[in-house]
Coordinates of C-alpha atoms and ligand atoms in Angstrom, one line a residue:
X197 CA 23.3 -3.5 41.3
X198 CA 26.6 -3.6 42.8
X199 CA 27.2 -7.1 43.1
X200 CA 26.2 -7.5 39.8
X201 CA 28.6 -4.7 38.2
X202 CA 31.8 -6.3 40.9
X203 CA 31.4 -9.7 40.2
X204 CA 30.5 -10.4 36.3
X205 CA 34.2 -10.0 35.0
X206 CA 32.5 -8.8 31.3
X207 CA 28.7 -7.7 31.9
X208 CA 26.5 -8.3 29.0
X209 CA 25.8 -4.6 27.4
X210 CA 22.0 -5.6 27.6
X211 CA 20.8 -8.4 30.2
X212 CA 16.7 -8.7 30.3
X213 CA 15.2 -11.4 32.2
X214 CA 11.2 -12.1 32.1
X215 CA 10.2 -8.4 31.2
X216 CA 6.5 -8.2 31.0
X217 CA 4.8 -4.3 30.6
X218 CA 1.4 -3.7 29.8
X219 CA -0.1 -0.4 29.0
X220 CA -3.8 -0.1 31.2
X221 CA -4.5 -3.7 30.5
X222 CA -3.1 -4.4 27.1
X223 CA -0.3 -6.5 27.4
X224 CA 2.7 -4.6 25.3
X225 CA 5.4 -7.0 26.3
X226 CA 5.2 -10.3 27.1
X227 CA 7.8 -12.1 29.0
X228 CA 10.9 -10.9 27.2
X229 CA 14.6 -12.1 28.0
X230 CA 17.5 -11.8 26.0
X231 CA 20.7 -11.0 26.1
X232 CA 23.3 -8.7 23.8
X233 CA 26.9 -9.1 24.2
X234 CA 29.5 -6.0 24.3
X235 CA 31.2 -4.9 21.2
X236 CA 27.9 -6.9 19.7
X237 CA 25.5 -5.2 16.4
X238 CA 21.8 -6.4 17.1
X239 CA 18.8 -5.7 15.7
X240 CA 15.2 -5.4 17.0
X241 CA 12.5 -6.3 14.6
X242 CA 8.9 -6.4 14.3
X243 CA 5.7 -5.2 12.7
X244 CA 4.5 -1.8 13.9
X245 CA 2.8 -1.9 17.2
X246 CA 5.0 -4.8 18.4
X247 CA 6.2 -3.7 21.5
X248 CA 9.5 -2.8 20.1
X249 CA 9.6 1.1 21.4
X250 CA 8.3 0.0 24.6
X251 CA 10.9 -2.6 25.2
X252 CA 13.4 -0.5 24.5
X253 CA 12.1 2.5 27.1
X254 CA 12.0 -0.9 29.4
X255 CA 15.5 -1.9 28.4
X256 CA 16.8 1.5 29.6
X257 CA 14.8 2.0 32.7
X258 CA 12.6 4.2 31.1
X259 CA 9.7 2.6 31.7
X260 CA 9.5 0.2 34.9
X261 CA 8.5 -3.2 34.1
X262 CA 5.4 -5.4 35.5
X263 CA 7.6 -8.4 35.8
X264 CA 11.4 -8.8 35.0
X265 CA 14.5 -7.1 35.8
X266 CA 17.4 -5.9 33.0
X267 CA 20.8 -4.7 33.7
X268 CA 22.8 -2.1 31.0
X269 CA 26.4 -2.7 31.7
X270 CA 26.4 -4.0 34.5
X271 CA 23.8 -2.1 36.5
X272 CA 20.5 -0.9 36.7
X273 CA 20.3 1.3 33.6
X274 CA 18.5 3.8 36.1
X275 CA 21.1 3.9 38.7
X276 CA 24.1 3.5 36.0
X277 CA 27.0 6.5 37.3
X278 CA 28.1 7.0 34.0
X279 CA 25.1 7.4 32.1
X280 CA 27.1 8.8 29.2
X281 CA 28.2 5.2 28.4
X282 CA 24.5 4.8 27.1
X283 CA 23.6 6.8 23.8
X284 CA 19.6 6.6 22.9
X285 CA 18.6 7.8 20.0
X286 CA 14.3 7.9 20.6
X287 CA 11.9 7.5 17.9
X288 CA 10.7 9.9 15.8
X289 CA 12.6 12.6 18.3
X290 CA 12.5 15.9 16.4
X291 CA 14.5 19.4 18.0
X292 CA 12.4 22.8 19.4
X293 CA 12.0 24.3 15.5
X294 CA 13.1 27.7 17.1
X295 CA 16.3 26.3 18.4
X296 CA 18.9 28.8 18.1
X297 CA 22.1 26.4 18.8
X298 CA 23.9 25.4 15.8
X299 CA 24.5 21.7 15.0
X300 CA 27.9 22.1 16.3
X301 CA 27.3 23.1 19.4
X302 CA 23.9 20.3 20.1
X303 CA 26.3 17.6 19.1
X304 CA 29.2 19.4 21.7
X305 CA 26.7 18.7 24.2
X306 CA 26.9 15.4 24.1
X307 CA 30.1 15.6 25.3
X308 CA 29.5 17.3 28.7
X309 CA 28.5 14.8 30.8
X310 CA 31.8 12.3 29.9
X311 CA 34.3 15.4 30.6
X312 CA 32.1 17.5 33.5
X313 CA 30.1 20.0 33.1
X314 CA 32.4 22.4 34.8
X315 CA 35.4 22.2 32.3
X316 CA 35.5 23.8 29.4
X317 CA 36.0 21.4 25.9
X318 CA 39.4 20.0 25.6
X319 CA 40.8 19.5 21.9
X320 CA 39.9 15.9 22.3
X321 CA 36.2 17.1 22.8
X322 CA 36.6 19.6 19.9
X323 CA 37.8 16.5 17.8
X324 CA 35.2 14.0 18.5
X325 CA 32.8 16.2 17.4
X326 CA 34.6 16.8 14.2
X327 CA 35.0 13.0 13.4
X328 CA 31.2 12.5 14.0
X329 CA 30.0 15.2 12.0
X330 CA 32.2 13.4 9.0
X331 CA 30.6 10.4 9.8
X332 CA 27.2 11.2 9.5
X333 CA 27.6 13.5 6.7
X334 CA 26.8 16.7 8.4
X335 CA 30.6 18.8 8.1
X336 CA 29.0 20.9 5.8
X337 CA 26.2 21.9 8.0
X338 CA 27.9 22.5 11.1
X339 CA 27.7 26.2 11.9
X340 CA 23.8 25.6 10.7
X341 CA 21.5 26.2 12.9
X342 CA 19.7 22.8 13.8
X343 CA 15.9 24.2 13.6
X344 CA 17.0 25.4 9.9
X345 CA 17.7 21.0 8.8
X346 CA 15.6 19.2 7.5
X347 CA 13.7 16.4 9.7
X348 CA 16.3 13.9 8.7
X349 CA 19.0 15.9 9.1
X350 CA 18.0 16.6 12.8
X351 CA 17.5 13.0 13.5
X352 CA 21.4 12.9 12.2
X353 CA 22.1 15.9 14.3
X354 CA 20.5 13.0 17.7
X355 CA 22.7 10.5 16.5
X356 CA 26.0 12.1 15.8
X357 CA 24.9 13.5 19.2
X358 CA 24.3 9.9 21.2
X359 CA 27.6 9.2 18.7
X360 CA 30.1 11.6 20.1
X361 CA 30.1 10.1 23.7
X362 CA 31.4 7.2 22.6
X363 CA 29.4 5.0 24.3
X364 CA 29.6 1.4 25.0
X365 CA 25.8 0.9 24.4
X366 CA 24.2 2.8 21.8
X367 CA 19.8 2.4 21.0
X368 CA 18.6 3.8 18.0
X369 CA 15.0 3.2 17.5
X370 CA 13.8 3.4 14.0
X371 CA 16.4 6.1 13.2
X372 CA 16.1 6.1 8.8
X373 CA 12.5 5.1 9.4
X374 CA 10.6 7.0 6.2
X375 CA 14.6 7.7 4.8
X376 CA 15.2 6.6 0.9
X377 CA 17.8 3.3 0.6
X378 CA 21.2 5.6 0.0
X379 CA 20.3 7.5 2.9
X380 CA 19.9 4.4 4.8
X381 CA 23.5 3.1 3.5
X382 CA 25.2 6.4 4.5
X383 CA 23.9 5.9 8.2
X384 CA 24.3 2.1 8.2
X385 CA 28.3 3.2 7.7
X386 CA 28.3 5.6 9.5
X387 CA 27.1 3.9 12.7
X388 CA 28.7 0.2 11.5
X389 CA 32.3 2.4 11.3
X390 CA 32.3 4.0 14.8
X391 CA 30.6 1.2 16.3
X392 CA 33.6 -1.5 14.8
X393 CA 36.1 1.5 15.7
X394 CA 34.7 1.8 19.4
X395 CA 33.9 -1.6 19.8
X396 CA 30.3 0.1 21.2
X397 CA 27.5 -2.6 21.1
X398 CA 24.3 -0.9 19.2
X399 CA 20.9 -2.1 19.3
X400 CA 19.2 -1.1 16.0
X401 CA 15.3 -1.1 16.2
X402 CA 13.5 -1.2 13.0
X403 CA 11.0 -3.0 10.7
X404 CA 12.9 -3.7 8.3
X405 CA 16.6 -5.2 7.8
X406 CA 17.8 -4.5 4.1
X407 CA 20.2 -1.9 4.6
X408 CA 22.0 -3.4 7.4
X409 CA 21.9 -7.2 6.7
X410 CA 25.1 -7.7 6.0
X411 CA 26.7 -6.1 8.9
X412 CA 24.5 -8.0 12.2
X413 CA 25.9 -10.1 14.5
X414 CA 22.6 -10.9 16.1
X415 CA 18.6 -10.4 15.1
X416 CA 16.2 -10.6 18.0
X417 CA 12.3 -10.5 16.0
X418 CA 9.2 -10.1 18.5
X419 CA 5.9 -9.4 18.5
X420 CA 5.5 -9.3 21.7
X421 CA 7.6 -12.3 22.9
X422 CA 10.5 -12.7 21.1
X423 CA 9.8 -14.9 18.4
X424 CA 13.6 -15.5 16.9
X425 CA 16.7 -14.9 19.1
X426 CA 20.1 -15.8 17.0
X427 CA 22.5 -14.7 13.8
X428 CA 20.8 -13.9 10.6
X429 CA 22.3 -16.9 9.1
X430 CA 20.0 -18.9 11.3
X431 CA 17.2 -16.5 10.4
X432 CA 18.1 -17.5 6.3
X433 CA 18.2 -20.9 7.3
X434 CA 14.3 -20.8 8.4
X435 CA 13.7 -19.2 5.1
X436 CA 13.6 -16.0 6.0
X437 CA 15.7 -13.7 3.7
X438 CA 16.9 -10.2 5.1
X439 CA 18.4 -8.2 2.0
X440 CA 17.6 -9.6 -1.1
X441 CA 13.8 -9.8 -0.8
X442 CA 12.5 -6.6 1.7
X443 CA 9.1 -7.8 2.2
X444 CA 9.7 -11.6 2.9
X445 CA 10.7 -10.6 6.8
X446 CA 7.3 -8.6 7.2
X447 CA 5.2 -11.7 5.4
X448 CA 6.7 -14.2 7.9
X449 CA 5.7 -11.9 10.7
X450 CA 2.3 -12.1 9.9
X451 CA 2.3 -15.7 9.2
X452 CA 3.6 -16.3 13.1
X453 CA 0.1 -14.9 14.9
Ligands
ADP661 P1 6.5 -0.6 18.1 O1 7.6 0.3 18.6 O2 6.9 -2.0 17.8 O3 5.7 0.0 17.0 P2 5.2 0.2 20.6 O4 6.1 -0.3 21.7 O5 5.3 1.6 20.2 O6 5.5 -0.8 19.3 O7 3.7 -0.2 20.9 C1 3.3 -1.4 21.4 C2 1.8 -1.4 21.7 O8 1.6 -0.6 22.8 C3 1.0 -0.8 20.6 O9 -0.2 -1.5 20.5 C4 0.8 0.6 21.0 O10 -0.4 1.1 20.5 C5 0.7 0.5 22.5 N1 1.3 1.7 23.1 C6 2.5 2.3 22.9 N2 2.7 3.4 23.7 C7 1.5 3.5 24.4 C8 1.1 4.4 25.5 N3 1.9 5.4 25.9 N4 -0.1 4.2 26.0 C9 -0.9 3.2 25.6 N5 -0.6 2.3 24.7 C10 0.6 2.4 24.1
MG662 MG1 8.4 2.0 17.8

């Protein structure tokens, strides 16, 4: 890991080289490698049951691979010192109900591990977690107490959370999956704007692109293997439309087994 971190002058946020998992047997992921570049907004897509979740637990050393190796900024995301510099927002990642902390305070916590856990919040902390309560539209609902929100407004509660770090790498897997389109357009800014302010590199996993189309520097499909690796204008140049037509992504998906 060291000599990895000391001697690339601008690591890659993500680096993943031959990454095969299998779960008892069943192949999940099949010889994966790609790379996404700092400052970079990518996208994960595929079908349900692609391997995209699982990838993304391999991405971050949650899961150990079969075959492979990957490297988060630098280093082994397992080993990484400043873990903080990696915000994960898991799928379908819901807060205790009976949670007596107020969104305020969850989305404070993100801030301990950049400042210590032994110091008390600076006005810089305090100000962070202003800003990204604006973003994501949850000002209104600070002094709320999370198990009182909605299911999408905890998942907003995660993100603003993973958000608030500032990291240079942020995952969000499926994070507006089941949300209606404006819902999806307020988080696409949200995320677009602190990502472009930060200069973060995000990795977006979902199934389907509409809502953030416009804004991608890079679109890696699988099922699998990684069936496209490049810039969605590459993608429309097979044919395949992102925005305009939601269903044409899905329907060449299929017609690649
Ligand atoms: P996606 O996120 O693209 O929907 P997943 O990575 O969740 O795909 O799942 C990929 C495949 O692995 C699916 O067939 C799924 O059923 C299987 N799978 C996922 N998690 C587990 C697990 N913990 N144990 C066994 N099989 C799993
Ligand atoms: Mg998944």
């Amino acid at each position: 890991m060291g000599l990895v971190a000391e001697t690339d002058p601008s690591p890659a946020a993500i680096e993943a080289k031959g990454l095969s998992f299998s779960y008892g047997g069943t192949p999940a992921v099949v010889d994966v490698s790609l790379r996404v570049e700092p400052g970079e907004f990518c996208a994960l897509v595929g079908p349900n049951g692609s391997g995209k979740s699982t990838l993304v637990r391999l991405l971050l050393g949650l899961l150990q691979p079969d075959a492979g190796f990957v490297r988060c900024l630098g280093g082994e995301p397992r080993a990484l010192a400043e873990r903080w510099r990696i915000g994960y927002v898991p799928q379908r990642h819901s807060l205790a109900p009976a949670l007596p902390a107020t969104v305020e305070e969850v989305v404070s916590t993100g801030r301990i591990a950049r400042r210590g856990w032994w110091r008390p919040p600076s006005r810089d902390d305090r100000r962070a977690v202003a800003h990204v309560l604006e973003a994501v539209g949850l000002a209104g609902l600070a002094r709320r107490p999370v198990g009182a929100l909605s299911g999408g407004e905890q998942q907003r509660v995660l993100i603003a959370k993973a958000l608030v770090s500032e990291p240079a790498l942020l995952v969000l897997d499926e994070p507006v999956a089941g949300v209606d389109a404006s819902a999806q357009r307020a988080f696409r800014d949200s995320v677009v704007h602190e990502v472009r302010e930060h200069g973060a590199a995000v990795l977006l996993v979902t199934h389907e692109l509409g809502a953030v189309a416009a804004d991608l520097d890079h679109v890696l499909v699988m099922k699998q293997s990684i069936v496209f690796d490049g810039g969605p204008t590459e993608l429309s140049a097979r044919g395949v439309s992102l925005g305009v037509h939601a269903d044409d992504l899905p329907l060449w998906l299929e017609s690649l087994t």
